[in-house]
mmCIF file of C-alpha atoms in Angstrom:
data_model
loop_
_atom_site.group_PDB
_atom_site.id
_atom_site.type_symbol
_atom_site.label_atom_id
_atom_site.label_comp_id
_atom_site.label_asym_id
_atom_site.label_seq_id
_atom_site.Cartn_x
_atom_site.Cartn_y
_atom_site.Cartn_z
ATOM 1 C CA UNK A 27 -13.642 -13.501 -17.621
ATOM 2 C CA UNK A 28 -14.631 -11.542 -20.794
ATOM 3 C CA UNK A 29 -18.517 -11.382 -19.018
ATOM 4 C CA UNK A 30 -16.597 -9.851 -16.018
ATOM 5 C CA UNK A 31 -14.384 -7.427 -17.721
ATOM 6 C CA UNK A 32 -17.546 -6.332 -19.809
ATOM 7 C CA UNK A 33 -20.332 -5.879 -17.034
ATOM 8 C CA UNK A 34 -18.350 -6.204 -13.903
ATOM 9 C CA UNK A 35 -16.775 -3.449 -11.437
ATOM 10 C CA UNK A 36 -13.269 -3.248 -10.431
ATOM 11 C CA UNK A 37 -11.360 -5.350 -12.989
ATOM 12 C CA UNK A 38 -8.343 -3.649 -13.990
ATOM 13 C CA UNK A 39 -7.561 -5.507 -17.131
ATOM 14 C CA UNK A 40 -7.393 -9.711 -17.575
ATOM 15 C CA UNK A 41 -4.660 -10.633 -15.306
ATOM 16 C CA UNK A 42 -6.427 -8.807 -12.419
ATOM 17 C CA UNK A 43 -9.629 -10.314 -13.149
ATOM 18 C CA UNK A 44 -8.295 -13.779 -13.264
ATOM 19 C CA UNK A 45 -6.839 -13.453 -9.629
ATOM 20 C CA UNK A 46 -9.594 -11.603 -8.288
ATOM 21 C CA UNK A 47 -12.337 -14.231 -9.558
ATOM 22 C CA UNK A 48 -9.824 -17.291 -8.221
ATOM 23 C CA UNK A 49 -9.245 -15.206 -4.865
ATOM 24 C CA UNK A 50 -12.886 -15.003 -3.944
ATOM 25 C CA UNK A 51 -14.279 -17.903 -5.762
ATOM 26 C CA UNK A 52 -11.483 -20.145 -6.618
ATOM 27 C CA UNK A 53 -11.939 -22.603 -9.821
ATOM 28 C CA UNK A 54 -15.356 -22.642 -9.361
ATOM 29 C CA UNK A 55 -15.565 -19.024 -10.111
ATOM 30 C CA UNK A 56 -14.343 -19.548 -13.657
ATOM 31 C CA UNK A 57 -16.636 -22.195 -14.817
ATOM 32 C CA UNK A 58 -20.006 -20.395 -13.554
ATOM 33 C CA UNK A 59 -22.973 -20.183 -15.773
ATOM 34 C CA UNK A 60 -21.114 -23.257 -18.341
ATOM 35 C CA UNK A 61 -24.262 -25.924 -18.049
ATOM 36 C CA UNK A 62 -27.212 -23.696 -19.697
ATOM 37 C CA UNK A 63 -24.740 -23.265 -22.927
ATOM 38 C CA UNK A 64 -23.130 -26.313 -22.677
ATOM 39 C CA UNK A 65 -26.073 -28.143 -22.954
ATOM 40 C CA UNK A 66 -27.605 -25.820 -25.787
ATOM 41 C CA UNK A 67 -24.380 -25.874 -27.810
ATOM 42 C CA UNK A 68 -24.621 -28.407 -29.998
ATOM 43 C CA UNK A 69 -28.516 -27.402 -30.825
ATOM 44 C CA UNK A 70 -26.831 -23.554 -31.719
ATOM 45 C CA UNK A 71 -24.365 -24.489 -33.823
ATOM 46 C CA UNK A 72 -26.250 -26.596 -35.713
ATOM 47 C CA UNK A 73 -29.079 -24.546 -36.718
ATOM 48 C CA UNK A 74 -26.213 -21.334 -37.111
ATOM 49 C CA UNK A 75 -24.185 -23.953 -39.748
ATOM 50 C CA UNK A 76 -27.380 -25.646 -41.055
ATOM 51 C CA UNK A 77 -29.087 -22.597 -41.662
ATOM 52 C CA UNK A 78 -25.457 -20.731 -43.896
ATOM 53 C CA UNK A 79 -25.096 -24.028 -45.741
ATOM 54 C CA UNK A 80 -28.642 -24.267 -47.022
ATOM 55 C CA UNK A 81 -28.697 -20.445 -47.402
ATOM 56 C CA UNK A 82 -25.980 -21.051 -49.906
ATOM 57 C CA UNK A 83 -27.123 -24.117 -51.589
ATOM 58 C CA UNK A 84 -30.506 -22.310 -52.407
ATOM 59 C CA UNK A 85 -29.031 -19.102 -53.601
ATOM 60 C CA UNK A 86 -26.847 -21.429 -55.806
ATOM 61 C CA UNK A 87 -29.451 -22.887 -57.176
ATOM 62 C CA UNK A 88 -31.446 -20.168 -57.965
ATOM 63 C CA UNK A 89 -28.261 -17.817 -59.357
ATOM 64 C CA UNK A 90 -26.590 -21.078 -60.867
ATOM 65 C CA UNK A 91 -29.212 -24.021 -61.072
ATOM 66 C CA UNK A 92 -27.222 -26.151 -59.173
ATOM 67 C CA UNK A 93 -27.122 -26.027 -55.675
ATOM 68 C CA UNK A 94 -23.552 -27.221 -55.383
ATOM 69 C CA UNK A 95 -21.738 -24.861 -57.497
ATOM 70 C CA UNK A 96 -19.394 -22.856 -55.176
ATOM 71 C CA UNK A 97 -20.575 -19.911 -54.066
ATOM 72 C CA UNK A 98 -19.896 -16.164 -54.914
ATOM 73 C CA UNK A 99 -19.049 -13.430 -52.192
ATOM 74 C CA UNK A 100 -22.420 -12.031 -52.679
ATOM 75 C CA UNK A 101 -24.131 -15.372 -51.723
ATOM 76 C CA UNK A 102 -21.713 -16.304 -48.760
ATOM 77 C CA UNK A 103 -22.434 -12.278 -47.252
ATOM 78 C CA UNK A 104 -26.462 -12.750 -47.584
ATOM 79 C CA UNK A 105 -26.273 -16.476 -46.114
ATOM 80 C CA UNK A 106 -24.314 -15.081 -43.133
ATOM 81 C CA UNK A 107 -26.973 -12.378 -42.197
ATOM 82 C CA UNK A 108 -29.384 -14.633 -42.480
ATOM 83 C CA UNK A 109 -27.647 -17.021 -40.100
ATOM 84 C CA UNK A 110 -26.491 -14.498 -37.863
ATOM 85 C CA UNK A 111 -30.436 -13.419 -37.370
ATOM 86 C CA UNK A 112 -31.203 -17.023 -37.016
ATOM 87 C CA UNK A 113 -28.468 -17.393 -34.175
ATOM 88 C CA UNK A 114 -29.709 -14.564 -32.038
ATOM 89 C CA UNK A 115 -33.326 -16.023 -31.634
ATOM 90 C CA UNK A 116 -31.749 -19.254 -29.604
ATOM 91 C CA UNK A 117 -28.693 -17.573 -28.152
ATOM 92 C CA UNK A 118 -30.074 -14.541 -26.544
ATOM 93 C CA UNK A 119 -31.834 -16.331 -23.811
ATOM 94 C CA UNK A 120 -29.038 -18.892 -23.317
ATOM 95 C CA UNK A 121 -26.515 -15.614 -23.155
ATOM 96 C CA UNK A 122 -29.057 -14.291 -20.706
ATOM 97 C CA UNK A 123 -29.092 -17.245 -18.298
ATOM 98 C CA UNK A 124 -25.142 -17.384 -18.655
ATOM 99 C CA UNK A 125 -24.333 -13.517 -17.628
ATOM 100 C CA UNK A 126 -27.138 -13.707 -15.058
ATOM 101 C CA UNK A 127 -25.773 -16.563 -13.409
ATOM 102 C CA UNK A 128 -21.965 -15.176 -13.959
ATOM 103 C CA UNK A 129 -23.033 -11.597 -12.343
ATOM 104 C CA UNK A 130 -25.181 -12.479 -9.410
ATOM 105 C CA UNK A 131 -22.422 -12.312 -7.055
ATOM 106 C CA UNK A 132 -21.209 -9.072 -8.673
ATOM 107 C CA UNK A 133 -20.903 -5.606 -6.416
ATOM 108 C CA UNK A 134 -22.402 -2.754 -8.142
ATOM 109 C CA UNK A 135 -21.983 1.002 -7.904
ATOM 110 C CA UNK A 136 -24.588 2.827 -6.194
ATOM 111 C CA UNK A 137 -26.671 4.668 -8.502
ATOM 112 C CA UNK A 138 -29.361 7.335 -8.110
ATOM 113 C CA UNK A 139 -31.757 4.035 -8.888
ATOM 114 C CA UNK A 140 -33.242 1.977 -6.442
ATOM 115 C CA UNK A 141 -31.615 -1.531 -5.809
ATOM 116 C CA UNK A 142 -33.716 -4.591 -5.705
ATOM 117 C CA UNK A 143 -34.288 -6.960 -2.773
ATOM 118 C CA UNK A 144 -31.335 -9.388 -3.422
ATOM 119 C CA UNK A 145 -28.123 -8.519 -1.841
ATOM 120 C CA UNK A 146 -24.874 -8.359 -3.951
ATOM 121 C CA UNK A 147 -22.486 -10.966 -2.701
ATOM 122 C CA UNK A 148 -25.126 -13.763 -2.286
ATOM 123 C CA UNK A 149 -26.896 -15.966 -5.329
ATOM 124 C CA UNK A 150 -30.163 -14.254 -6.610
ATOM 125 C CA UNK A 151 -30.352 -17.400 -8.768
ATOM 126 C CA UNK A 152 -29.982 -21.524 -7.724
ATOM 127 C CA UNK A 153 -29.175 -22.436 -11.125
ATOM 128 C CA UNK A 154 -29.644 -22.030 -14.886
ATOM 129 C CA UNK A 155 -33.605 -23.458 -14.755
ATOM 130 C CA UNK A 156 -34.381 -21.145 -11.648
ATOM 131 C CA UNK A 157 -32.869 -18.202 -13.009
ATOM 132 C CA UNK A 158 -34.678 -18.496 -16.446
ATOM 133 C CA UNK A 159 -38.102 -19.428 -14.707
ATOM 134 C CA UNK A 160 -37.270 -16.205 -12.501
ATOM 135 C CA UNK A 161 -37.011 -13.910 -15.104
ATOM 136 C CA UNK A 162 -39.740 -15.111 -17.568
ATOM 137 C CA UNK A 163 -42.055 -14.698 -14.251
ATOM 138 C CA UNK A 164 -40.734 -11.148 -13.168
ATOM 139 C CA UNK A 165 -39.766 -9.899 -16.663
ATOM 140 C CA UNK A 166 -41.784 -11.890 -19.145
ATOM 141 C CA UNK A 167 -40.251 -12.871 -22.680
ATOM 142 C CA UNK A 168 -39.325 -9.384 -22.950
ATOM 143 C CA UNK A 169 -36.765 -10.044 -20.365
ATOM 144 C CA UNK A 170 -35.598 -13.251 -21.304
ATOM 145 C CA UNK A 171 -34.606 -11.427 -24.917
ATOM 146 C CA UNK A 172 -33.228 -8.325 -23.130
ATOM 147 C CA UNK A 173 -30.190 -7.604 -24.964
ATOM 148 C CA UNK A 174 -31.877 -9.223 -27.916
ATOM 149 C CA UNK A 175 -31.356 -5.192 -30.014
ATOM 150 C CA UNK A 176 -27.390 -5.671 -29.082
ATOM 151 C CA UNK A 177 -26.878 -8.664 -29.912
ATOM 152 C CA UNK A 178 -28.358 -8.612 -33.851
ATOM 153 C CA UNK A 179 -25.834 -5.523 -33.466
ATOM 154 C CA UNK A 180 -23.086 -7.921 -32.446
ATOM 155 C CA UNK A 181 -23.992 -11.381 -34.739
ATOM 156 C CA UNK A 182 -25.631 -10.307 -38.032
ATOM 157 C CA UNK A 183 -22.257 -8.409 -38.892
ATOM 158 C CA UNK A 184 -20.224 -11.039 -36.570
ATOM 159 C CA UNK A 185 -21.177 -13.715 -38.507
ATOM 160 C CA UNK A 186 -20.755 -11.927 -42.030
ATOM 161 C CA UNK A 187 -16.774 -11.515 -40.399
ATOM 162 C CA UNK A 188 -16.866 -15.104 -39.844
ATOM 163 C CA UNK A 189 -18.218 -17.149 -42.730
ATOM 164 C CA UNK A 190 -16.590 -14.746 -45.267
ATOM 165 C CA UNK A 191 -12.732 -14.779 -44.053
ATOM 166 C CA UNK A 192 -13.183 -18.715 -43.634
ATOM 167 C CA UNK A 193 -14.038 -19.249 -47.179
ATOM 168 C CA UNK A 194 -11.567 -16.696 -48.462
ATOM 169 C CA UNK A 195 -8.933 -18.231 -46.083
ATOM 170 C CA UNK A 196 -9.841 -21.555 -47.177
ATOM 171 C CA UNK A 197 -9.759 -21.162 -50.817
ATOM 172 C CA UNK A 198 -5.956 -18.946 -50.377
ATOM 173 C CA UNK A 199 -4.347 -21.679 -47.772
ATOM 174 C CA UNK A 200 -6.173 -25.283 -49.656
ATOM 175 C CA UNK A 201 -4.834 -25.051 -53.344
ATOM 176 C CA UNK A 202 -7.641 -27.035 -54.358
ATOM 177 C CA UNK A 203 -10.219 -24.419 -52.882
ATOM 178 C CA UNK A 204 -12.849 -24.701 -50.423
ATOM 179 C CA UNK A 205 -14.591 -27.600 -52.432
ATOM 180 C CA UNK A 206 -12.412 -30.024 -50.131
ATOM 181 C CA UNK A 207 -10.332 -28.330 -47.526
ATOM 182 C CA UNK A 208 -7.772 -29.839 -45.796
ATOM 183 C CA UNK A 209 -8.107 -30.247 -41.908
ATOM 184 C CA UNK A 210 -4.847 -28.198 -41.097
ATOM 185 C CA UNK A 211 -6.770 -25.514 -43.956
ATOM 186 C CA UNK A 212 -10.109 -25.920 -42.227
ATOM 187 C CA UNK A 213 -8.572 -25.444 -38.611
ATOM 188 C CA UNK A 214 -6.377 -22.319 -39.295
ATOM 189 C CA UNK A 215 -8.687 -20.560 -41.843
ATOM 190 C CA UNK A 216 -11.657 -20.687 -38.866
ATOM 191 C CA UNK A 217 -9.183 -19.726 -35.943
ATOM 192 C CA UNK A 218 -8.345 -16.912 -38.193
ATOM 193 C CA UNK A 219 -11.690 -15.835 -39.218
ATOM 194 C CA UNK A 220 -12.965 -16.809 -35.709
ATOM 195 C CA UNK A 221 -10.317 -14.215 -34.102
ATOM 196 C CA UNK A 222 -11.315 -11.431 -36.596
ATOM 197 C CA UNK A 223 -15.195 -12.124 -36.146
ATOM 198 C CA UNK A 224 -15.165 -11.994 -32.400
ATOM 199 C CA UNK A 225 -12.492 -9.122 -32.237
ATOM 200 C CA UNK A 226 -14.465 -6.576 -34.017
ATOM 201 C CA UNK A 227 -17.771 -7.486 -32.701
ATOM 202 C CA UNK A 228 -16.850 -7.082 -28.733
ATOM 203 C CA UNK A 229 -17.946 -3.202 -28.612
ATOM 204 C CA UNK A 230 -21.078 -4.587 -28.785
ATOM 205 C CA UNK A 231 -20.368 -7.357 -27.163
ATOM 206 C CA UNK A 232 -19.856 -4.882 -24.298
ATOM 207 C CA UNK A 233 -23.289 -3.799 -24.926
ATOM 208 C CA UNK A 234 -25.122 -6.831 -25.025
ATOM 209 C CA UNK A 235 -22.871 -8.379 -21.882
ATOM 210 C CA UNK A 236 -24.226 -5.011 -19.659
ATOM 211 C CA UNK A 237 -28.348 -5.201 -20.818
ATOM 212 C CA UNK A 238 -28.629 -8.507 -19.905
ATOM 213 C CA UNK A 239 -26.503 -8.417 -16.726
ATOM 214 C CA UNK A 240 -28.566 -5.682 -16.026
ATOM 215 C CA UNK A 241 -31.302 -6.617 -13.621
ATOM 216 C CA UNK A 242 -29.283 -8.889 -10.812
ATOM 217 C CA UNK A 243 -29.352 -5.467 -8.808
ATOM 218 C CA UNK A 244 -30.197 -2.611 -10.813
ATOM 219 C CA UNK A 245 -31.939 -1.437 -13.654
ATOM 220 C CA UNK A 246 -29.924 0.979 -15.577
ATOM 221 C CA UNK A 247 -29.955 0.676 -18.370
ATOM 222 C CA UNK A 248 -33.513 1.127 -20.795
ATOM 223 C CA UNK A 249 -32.158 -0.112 -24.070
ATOM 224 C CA UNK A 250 -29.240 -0.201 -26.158
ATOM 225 C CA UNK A 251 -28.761 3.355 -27.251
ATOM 226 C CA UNK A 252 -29.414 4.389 -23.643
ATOM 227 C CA UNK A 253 -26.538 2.140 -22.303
ATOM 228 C CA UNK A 254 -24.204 3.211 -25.415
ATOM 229 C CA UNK A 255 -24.651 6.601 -24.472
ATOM 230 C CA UNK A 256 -24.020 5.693 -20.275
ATOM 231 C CA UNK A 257 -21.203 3.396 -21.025
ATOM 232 C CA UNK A 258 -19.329 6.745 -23.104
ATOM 233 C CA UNK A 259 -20.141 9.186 -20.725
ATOM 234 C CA UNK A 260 -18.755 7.479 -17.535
ATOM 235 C CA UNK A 261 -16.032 5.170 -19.097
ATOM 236 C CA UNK A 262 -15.272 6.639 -22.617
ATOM 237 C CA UNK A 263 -14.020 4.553 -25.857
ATOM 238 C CA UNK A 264 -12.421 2.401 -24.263
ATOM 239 C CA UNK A 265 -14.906 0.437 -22.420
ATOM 240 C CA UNK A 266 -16.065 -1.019 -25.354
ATOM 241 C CA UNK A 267 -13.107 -2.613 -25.693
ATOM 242 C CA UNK A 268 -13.196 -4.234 -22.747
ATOM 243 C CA UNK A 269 -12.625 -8.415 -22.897
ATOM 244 C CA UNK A 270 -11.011 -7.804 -26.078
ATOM 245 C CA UNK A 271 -7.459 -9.498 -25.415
ATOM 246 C CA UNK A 272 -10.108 -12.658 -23.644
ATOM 247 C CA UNK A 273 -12.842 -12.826 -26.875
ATOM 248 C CA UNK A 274 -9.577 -13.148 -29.492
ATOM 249 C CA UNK A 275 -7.706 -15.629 -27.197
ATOM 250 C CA UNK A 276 -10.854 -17.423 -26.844
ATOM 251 C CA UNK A 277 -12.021 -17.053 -30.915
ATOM 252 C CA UNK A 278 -9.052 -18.950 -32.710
ATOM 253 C CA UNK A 279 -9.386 -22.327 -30.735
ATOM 254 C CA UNK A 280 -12.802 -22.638 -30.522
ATOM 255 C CA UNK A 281 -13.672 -21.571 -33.891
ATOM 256 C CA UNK A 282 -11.335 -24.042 -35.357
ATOM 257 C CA UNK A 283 -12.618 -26.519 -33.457
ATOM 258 C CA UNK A 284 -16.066 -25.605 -34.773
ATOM 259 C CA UNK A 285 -15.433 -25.625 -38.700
ATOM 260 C CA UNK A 286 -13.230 -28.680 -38.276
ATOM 261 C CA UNK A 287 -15.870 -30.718 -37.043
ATOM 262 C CA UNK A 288 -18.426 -29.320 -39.382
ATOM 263 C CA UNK A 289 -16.416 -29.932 -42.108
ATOM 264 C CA UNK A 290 -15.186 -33.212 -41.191
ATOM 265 C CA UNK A 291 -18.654 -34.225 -40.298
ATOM 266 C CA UNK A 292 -19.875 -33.086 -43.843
ATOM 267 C CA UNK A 293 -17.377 -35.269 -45.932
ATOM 268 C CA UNK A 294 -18.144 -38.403 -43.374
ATOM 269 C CA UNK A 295 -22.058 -37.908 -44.377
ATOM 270 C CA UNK A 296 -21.059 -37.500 -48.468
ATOM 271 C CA UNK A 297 -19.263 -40.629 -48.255
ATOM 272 C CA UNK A 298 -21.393 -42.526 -46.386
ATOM 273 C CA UNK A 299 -23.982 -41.739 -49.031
ATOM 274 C CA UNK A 300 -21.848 -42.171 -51.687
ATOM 275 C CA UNK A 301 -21.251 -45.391 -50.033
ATOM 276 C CA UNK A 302 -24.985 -46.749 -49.662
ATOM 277 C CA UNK A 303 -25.762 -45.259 -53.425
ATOM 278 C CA UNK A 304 -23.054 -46.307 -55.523
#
């Protein structure tokens, strides 16, 4: 839906774009392009979490000398950007591969540009593998990390609006901080910060979702000012607000889900440990 609303043509708002993909595609519709991240999930979120915990621990070590005193503001911000330009060098192809295969099917609106070969309302792509090994050999790596400008945009301040509310949710909600959250702490502190993070990082979320749907039919769009500046002019503000109501419904559950098993997983692993060192 929110990939729809973003790059799509003649959505009205959610509602409509929930009956119109059931009416033409039925369940199916809503579960296109799922495999390709499904299957690079797990790999994602563990170099995005591995990457902000260690981030921590060293600055910790080097501000404090030891790497498991809690972490200051400063040190939570910095390991956050440094995550969130981690993050965009394995999910910008997957996002690629995910709007491709969710927009093949997609009209578009004539343009004073000339349309490829494949016809709108047929499958340019067989599946997540052809459609990546399709646009490496037509595009190169430059097209397989089109959008790649938009989304730093979107996840190097995205994540900074995640990782920081969690901890400062955390430590208000647990009274004994965030040294040992509780699981009800750990699952409403990330829905919370999960909501906020992906709320104020759809306008470019808008961005990113039209470069790299780009290219099914048309090219429109030559980089991220350029489709800024298009987006405005034909739409105005309020297209990049577009999937909004979808990316906050969407943020809370799954971004509890994610910190609660991250967190749970983390105190399994320390007692273990503890267990086999006594």
């Amino acid at each position: 839906l929110q990939t729809r609303l973003q790059a799509g043509q003649g959505y009205g708002n959610t509602l409509s774009c929930v009956l119109t993909v059931y009416r033409n595609e039925s369940v199916a519709g809503f579960f296109k392009g799922m495999s390709f991240p499904l299957a690079s999930i797990a790999v994602y979120s563990s170099v995005v979490f591995g990457v902000f915990s260690n981030t921590q621990r060293l600055l910790s070590h080097f501000r404090h000398g030891d790497p498991a005193q809690a972490p200051v503001l400063a040190d939570v911000a910095l390991a956050s950007i440094v995550a969130g330009f981690i993050s965009v060098g394995i999910g910008t192809p997957v996002d690629l591969v995910k709007i491709r295969l969710q927009m093949q099917t997609q009209p578009y609106i004539e343009a004073n540009i000339k349309p490829k070969p494949t016809v709108p309302g047929f499958p340019a792509y067989r599946g997540p593998i052809h459609c990546f090994r399709t646009v490496l050999q037509k595009e190169g790596i430059a097209g397989i990390y089109r959008g790649m400008g938009a989304m730093l945009l979107r996840d190097v301040p995205g994540y900074c609006l995640y990782f920081i509310p969690y901890t400062f949710f955390c430590s208000w909600i647990n009274p004994d901080g965030c040294i040992s959250p509780s699981p009800s702490s750990i699952w409403l502190a990330g829905g919370v910060a999960g909501a906020i993070s992906w709320v104020t990082a759809t306008p470019m979320d808008v961005v990113k979702s039209r470069l790299q749907a780009d290219g099914v039919h048309l090219n429109k769009y030559k980089g991220t000012l350029d489709c800024i500046l298009q987006s405005y002019r034909n739409e105005g503000l309020k297209v990049f607000f577009r999937g909004v109501t979808v990316n906050a419904v969407r943020g809370f559950p799954t971004s509890s889900a994610m910190f609660l098993g991250y967190e749970l997983s983390l105190k399994a692993m320390k007692r273990d440990q503890n267990e086999s060192n006594p």
